[in-house]
């Protein structure tokens, strides 16, 4: 069962957690080393984010070089419901360079949501809120994304590694190549 880490969840429409009898998550992903300046900014023991200098490609300011490329990735999420079983759902993760602020788009069969890339990044480490999206870590290897619309709320659980990989690709797409 995944704790909500203090994040309120409307149990009438969704719950967080794994299906009964589901296999436990794989071994935890390795922690990204903390950059010296990042530790000072976030305090001792803070994990580095994909924005920290140690985790992003050099020159990640997005200036110069060729036009940045669009990034698209596929991920499998698990829709979490009040029922006894969760079900898998295909999700397209998209990033179109040039948007200000930089935004990511999650496309599910039930609809699509666009929100600032920083909400996704922060949500990998602690609860984060965007206009119609909430993101929070679920243990060490899972991340929960809660999508809100007029029709209701969808709660989808992802492997954090898939979301981190997508974020790294978005930063690489805006990083000039120097040779």
PDB file of C-alpha atoms in Angstrom:
ATOM      1  CA  UNK A   1       0.000   0.000   0.000  1.00  0.00           C
ATOM      2  CA  UNK A   2       1.444   3.342  -0.996  1.00  0.00           C
ATOM      3  CA  UNK A   3       1.230   6.071   1.634  1.00  0.00           C
ATOM      4  CA  UNK A   4      -0.173   9.368   0.431  1.00  0.00           C
ATOM      5  CA  UNK A   5       2.661  11.225   2.164  1.00  0.00           C
ATOM      6  CA  UNK A   6       0.153  13.609   3.702  1.00  0.00           C
ATOM      7  CA  UNK A   7      -1.435  14.355   0.327  1.00  0.00           C
ATOM      8  CA  UNK A   8      -5.240  14.343   0.585  1.00  0.00           C
ATOM      9  CA  UNK A   9      -7.013  11.852  -1.665  1.00  0.00           C
ATOM     10  CA  UNK A  10     -10.764  11.740  -2.230  1.00  0.00           C
ATOM     11  CA  UNK A  11     -11.485   8.076  -1.507  1.00  0.00           C
ATOM     12  CA  UNK A  12     -14.859   8.328  -3.222  1.00  0.00           C
ATOM     13  CA  UNK A  13     -13.137   8.639  -6.605  1.00  0.00           C
ATOM     14  CA  UNK A  14      -9.655   7.209  -6.119  1.00  0.00           C
ATOM     15  CA  UNK A  15      -7.262   5.569  -3.733  1.00  0.00           C
ATOM     16  CA  UNK A  16      -3.546   5.122  -3.830  1.00  0.00           C
ATOM     17  CA  UNK A  17      -1.879   1.778  -3.429  1.00  0.00           C
ATOM     18  CA  UNK A  18      -1.179  -1.486  -5.104  1.00  0.00           C
ATOM     19  CA  UNK A  19      -3.721  -4.107  -5.963  1.00  0.00           C
ATOM     20  CA  UNK A  20      -4.043  -6.850  -3.360  1.00  0.00           C
ATOM     21  CA  UNK A  21      -1.692  -9.686  -4.188  1.00  0.00           C
ATOM     22  CA  UNK A  22       0.370  -7.525  -6.555  1.00  0.00           C
ATOM     23  CA  UNK A  23       4.081  -8.171  -6.719  1.00  0.00           C
ATOM     24  CA  UNK A  24       6.169  -5.811  -4.614  1.00  0.00           C
ATOM     25  CA  UNK A  25       8.043  -3.082  -6.490  1.00  0.00           C
ATOM     26  CA  UNK A  26      11.487  -3.863  -7.852  1.00  0.00           C
ATOM     27  CA  UNK A  27      14.584  -2.954  -5.873  1.00  0.00           C
ATOM     28  CA  UNK A  28      14.907   0.747  -5.340  1.00  0.00           C
ATOM     29  CA  UNK A  29      16.518   2.844  -8.024  1.00  0.00           C
ATOM     30  CA  UNK A  30      19.940   4.246  -7.236  1.00  0.00           C
ATOM     31  CA  UNK A  31      19.953   7.720  -5.783  1.00  0.00           C
ATOM     32  CA  UNK A  32      21.504  10.437  -7.881  1.00  0.00           C
ATOM     33  CA  UNK A  33      24.521  11.913  -6.082  1.00  0.00           C
ATOM     34  CA  UNK A  34      23.996  15.258  -4.424  1.00  0.00           C
ATOM     35  CA  UNK A  35      25.892  18.108  -5.999  1.00  0.00           C
ATOM     36  CA  UNK A  36      27.736  20.209  -3.354  1.00  0.00           C
ATOM     37  CA  UNK A  37      25.752  23.346  -4.188  1.00  0.00           C
ATOM     38  CA  UNK A  38      22.497  21.355  -4.274  1.00  0.00           C
ATOM     39  CA  UNK A  39      23.077  19.977  -0.775  1.00  0.00           C
ATOM     40  CA  UNK A  40      23.598  23.489   0.526  1.00  0.00           C
ATOM     41  CA  UNK A  41      20.409  24.695  -1.177  1.00  0.00           C
ATOM     42  CA  UNK A  42      18.210  21.805  -0.093  1.00  0.00           C
ATOM     43  CA  UNK A  43      19.840  20.760   3.143  1.00  0.00           C
ATOM     44  CA  UNK A  44      21.824  17.691   4.071  1.00  0.00           C
ATOM     45  CA  UNK A  45      20.570  14.395   2.700  1.00  0.00           C
ATOM     46  CA  UNK A  46      18.533  15.995  -0.082  1.00  0.00           C
ATOM     47  CA  UNK A  47      18.506  13.911  -3.255  1.00  0.00           C
ATOM     48  CA  UNK A  48      19.660  15.698  -6.362  1.00  0.00           C
ATOM     49  CA  UNK A  49      16.952  16.592  -8.851  1.00  0.00           C
ATOM     50  CA  UNK A  50      17.243  16.216 -12.577  1.00  0.00           C
ATOM     51  CA  UNK A  51      17.759  19.985 -12.605  1.00  0.00           C
ATOM     52  CA  UNK A  52      20.851  19.804 -10.392  1.00  0.00           C
ATOM     53  CA  UNK A  53      24.136  20.290 -12.210  1.00  0.00           C
ATOM     54  CA  UNK A  54      25.244  16.735 -11.425  1.00  0.00           C
ATOM     55  CA  UNK A  55      22.173  15.221 -13.081  1.00  0.00           C
ATOM     56  CA  UNK A  56      21.652  17.292 -16.250  1.00  0.00           C
ATOM     57  CA  UNK A  57      23.817  17.532 -19.331  1.00  0.00           C
ATOM     58  CA  UNK A  58      26.366  20.356 -19.319  1.00  0.00           C
ATOM     59  CA  UNK A  59      25.234  23.602 -20.910  1.00  0.00           C
ATOM     60  CA  UNK A  60      21.562  22.974 -20.111  1.00  0.00           C
ATOM     61  CA  UNK A  61      20.586  26.611 -20.461  1.00  0.00           C
ATOM     62  CA  UNK A  62      18.844  25.994 -23.802  1.00  0.00           C
ATOM     63  CA  UNK A  63      20.696  28.742 -25.674  1.00  0.00           C
ATOM     64  CA  UNK A  64      22.392  28.432 -29.028  1.00  0.00           C
ATOM     65  CA  UNK A  65      22.847  25.389 -31.214  1.00  0.00           C
ATOM     66  CA  UNK A  66      20.333  23.714 -33.498  1.00  0.00           C
ATOM     67  CA  UNK A  67      16.590  23.938 -32.979  1.00  0.00           C
ATOM     68  CA  UNK A  68      15.519  21.764 -30.052  1.00  0.00           C
ATOM     69  CA  UNK A  69      13.748  18.536 -30.930  1.00  0.00           C
ATOM     70  CA  UNK A  70      10.343  17.422 -29.740  1.00  0.00           C
ATOM     71  CA  UNK A  71      10.457  14.610 -27.182  1.00  0.00           C
ATOM     72  CA  UNK A  72       7.886  11.847 -26.993  1.00  0.00           C
ATOM     73  CA  UNK A  73       7.982   8.752 -24.819  1.00  0.00           C
ATOM     74  CA  UNK A  74       5.590   5.949 -23.996  1.00  0.00           C
ATOM     75  CA  UNK A  75       4.973   4.844 -20.433  1.00  0.00           C
ATOM     76  CA  UNK A  76       2.708   2.371 -18.748  1.00  0.00           C
ATOM     77  CA  UNK A  77       0.753   3.627 -15.802  1.00  0.00           C
ATOM     78  CA  UNK A  78      -1.524   1.802 -13.418  1.00  0.00           C
ATOM     79  CA  UNK A  79      -4.925   3.424 -12.921  1.00  0.00           C
ATOM     80  CA  UNK A  80      -5.731   3.220  -9.224  1.00  0.00           C
ATOM     81  CA  UNK A  81      -9.419   2.850  -8.361  1.00  0.00           C
ATOM     82  CA  UNK A  82     -11.669   2.122  -5.407  1.00  0.00           C
ATOM     83  CA  UNK A  83     -12.137  -1.372  -6.800  1.00  0.00           C
ATOM     84  CA  UNK A  84      -9.999  -4.348  -5.859  1.00  0.00           C
ATOM     85  CA  UNK A  85      -7.759  -4.213  -8.944  1.00  0.00           C
ATOM     86  CA  UNK A  86      -5.756  -1.553 -10.713  1.00  0.00           C
ATOM     87  CA  UNK A  87      -5.511  -1.662 -14.482  1.00  0.00           C
ATOM     88  CA  UNK A  88      -2.667  -0.723 -16.836  1.00  0.00           C
ATOM     89  CA  UNK A  89      -3.081   2.244 -19.146  1.00  0.00           C
ATOM     90  CA  UNK A  90      -0.803   3.426 -21.969  1.00  0.00           C
ATOM     91  CA  UNK A  91       0.384   7.009 -21.558  1.00  0.00           C
ATOM     92  CA  UNK A  92       2.156   9.219 -24.089  1.00  0.00           C
ATOM     93  CA  UNK A  93       4.559  11.701 -22.491  1.00  0.00           C
ATOM     94  CA  UNK A  94       5.305  14.718 -24.681  1.00  0.00           C
ATOM     95  CA  UNK A  95       7.525  17.759 -24.531  1.00  0.00           C
ATOM     96  CA  UNK A  96       7.467  20.513 -27.136  1.00  0.00           C
ATOM     97  CA  UNK A  97      10.471  22.831 -26.781  1.00  0.00           C
ATOM     98  CA  UNK A  98       9.822  26.524 -26.916  1.00  0.00           C
ATOM     99  CA  UNK A  99       6.832  26.687 -24.562  1.00  0.00           C
ATOM    100  CA  UNK A 100       7.224  29.180 -21.752  1.00  0.00           C
ATOM    101  CA  UNK A 101       7.303  27.924 -19.067  1.00  0.00           C
ATOM    102  CA  UNK A 102       8.625  24.563 -20.308  1.00  0.00           C
ATOM    103  CA  UNK A 103       5.678  22.158 -20.132  1.00  0.00           C
ATOM    104  CA  UNK A 104       5.037  18.442 -20.412  1.00  0.00           C
ATOM    105  CA  UNK A 105       1.890  16.803 -21.738  1.00  0.00           C
ATOM    106  CA  UNK A 106       0.487  13.483 -20.502  1.00  0.00           C
ATOM    107  CA  UNK A 107      -1.915  11.887 -22.985  1.00  0.00           C
ATOM    108  CA  UNK A 108      -4.155   9.146 -21.574  1.00  0.00           C
ATOM    109  CA  UNK A 109      -7.139   7.449 -23.206  1.00  0.00           C
ATOM    110  CA  UNK A 110      -9.378   9.600 -20.959  1.00  0.00           C
ATOM    111  CA  UNK A 111      -7.826  12.926 -22.046  1.00  0.00           C
ATOM    112  CA  UNK A 112      -4.651  14.967 -21.950  1.00  0.00           C
ATOM    113  CA  UNK A 113      -3.123  17.338 -19.417  1.00  0.00           C
ATOM    114  CA  UNK A 114      -0.370  19.895 -19.951  1.00  0.00           C
ATOM    115  CA  UNK A 115       1.490  21.290 -16.964  1.00  0.00           C
ATOM    116  CA  UNK A 116       4.863  22.862 -16.113  1.00  0.00           C
ATOM    117  CA  UNK A 117       7.811  20.478 -16.330  1.00  0.00           C
ATOM    118  CA  UNK A 118       8.930  21.652 -12.872  1.00  0.00           C
ATOM    119  CA  UNK A 119       5.749  20.177 -11.315  1.00  0.00           C
ATOM    120  CA  UNK A 120       6.689  16.732 -12.621  1.00  0.00           C
ATOM    121  CA  UNK A 121      10.281  17.096 -11.481  1.00  0.00           C
ATOM    122  CA  UNK A 122       9.375  18.281  -7.983  1.00  0.00           C
ATOM    123  CA  UNK A 123       6.703  15.604  -7.677  1.00  0.00           C
ATOM    124  CA  UNK A 124       9.336  12.896  -8.030  1.00  0.00           C
ATOM    125  CA  UNK A 125      10.741  14.011  -4.652  1.00  0.00           C
ATOM    126  CA  UNK A 126       7.843  15.532  -2.707  1.00  0.00           C
ATOM    127  CA  UNK A 127       4.182  16.504  -3.310  1.00  0.00           C
ATOM    128  CA  UNK A 128       3.792  19.108  -6.054  1.00  0.00           C
ATOM    129  CA  UNK A 129       0.703  20.824  -7.465  1.00  0.00           C
ATOM    130  CA  UNK A 130      -0.080  22.171 -10.935  1.00  0.00           C
ATOM    131  CA  UNK A 131      -3.398  23.627 -12.127  1.00  0.00           C
ATOM    132  CA  UNK A 132      -5.177  20.316 -12.801  1.00  0.00           C
ATOM    133  CA  UNK A 133      -2.424  17.907 -11.753  1.00  0.00           C
ATOM    134  CA  UNK A 134      -0.919  16.727  -8.468  1.00  0.00           C
ATOM    135  CA  UNK A 135       2.264  14.643  -8.402  1.00  0.00           C
ATOM    136  CA  UNK A 136       3.872  12.909  -5.425  1.00  0.00           C
ATOM    137  CA  UNK A 137       6.357  10.112  -4.731  1.00  0.00           C
ATOM    138  CA  UNK A 138       5.020   6.743  -3.668  1.00  0.00           C
ATOM    139  CA  UNK A 139       7.848   5.015  -1.886  1.00  0.00           C
ATOM    140  CA  UNK A 140      11.259   5.045  -3.552  1.00  0.00           C
ATOM    141  CA  UNK A 141      10.390   3.661  -6.985  1.00  0.00           C
ATOM    142  CA  UNK A 142       6.860   4.813  -7.774  1.00  0.00           C
ATOM    143  CA  UNK A 143       5.274   8.191  -8.500  1.00  0.00           C
ATOM    144  CA  UNK A 144       1.574   8.998  -8.412  1.00  0.00           C
ATOM    145  CA  UNK A 145       0.038  11.547 -10.786  1.00  0.00           C
ATOM    146  CA  UNK A 146      -3.503  12.697 -10.054  1.00  0.00           C
ATOM    147  CA  UNK A 147      -5.315  14.249 -13.025  1.00  0.00           C
ATOM    148  CA  UNK A 148      -8.361  16.480 -12.380  1.00  0.00           C
ATOM    149  CA  UNK A 149     -11.068  17.358 -14.919  1.00  0.00           C
ATOM    150  CA  UNK A 150     -14.739  18.314 -14.923  1.00  0.00           C
ATOM    151  CA  UNK A 151     -15.579  14.604 -15.331  1.00  0.00           C
ATOM    152  CA  UNK A 152     -13.678  13.596 -12.190  1.00  0.00           C
ATOM    153  CA  UNK A 153     -10.257  12.542 -10.993  1.00  0.00           C
ATOM    154  CA  UNK A 154      -7.912   9.890 -12.378  1.00  0.00           C
ATOM    155  CA  UNK A 155      -5.074   8.581 -10.238  1.00  0.00           C
ATOM    156  CA  UNK A 156      -2.243   6.907 -12.162  1.00  0.00           C
ATOM    157  CA  UNK A 157       0.857   5.305 -10.645  1.00  0.00           C
ATOM    158  CA  UNK A 158       4.118   5.209 -12.661  1.00  0.00           C
ATOM    159  CA  UNK A 159       7.585   3.770 -12.250  1.00  0.00           C
ATOM    160  CA  UNK A 160       9.631   6.819 -11.261  1.00  0.00           C
ATOM    161  CA  UNK A 161      12.506   5.678 -13.476  1.00  0.00           C
ATOM    162  CA  UNK A 162      10.351   6.092 -16.621  1.00  0.00           C
ATOM    163  CA  UNK A 163       9.444   9.649 -15.623  1.00  0.00           C
ATOM    164  CA  UNK A 164      13.065  10.521 -14.757  1.00  0.00           C
ATOM    165  CA  UNK A 165      14.244   9.165 -18.096  1.00  0.00           C
ATOM    166  CA  UNK A 166      11.643  11.275 -19.908  1.00  0.00           C
ATOM    167  CA  UNK A 167      12.686  14.398 -17.966  1.00  0.00           C
ATOM    168  CA  UNK A 168      16.354  13.824 -18.808  1.00  0.00           C
ATOM    169  CA  UNK A 169      15.438  13.606 -22.481  1.00  0.00           C
ATOM    170  CA  UNK A 170      13.515  16.901 -22.269  1.00  0.00           C
ATOM    171  CA  UNK A 171      16.571  18.658 -20.842  1.00  0.00           C
ATOM    172  CA  UNK A 172      18.861  17.036 -23.417  1.00  0.00           C
ATOM    173  CA  UNK A 173      16.544  18.265 -26.203  1.00  0.00           C
ATOM    174  CA  UNK A 174      17.101  21.872 -25.121  1.00  0.00           C
ATOM    175  CA  UNK A 175      20.838  21.512 -24.520  1.00  0.00           C
ATOM    176  CA  UNK A 176      23.143  22.727 -27.290  1.00  0.00           C
ATOM    177  CA  UNK A 177      25.715  20.240 -28.525  1.00  0.00           C
ATOM    178  CA  UNK A 178      29.264  21.530 -28.287  1.00  0.00           C
ATOM    179  CA  UNK A 179      32.122  19.746 -30.003  1.00  0.00           C
TER     180      UNK A 179
END
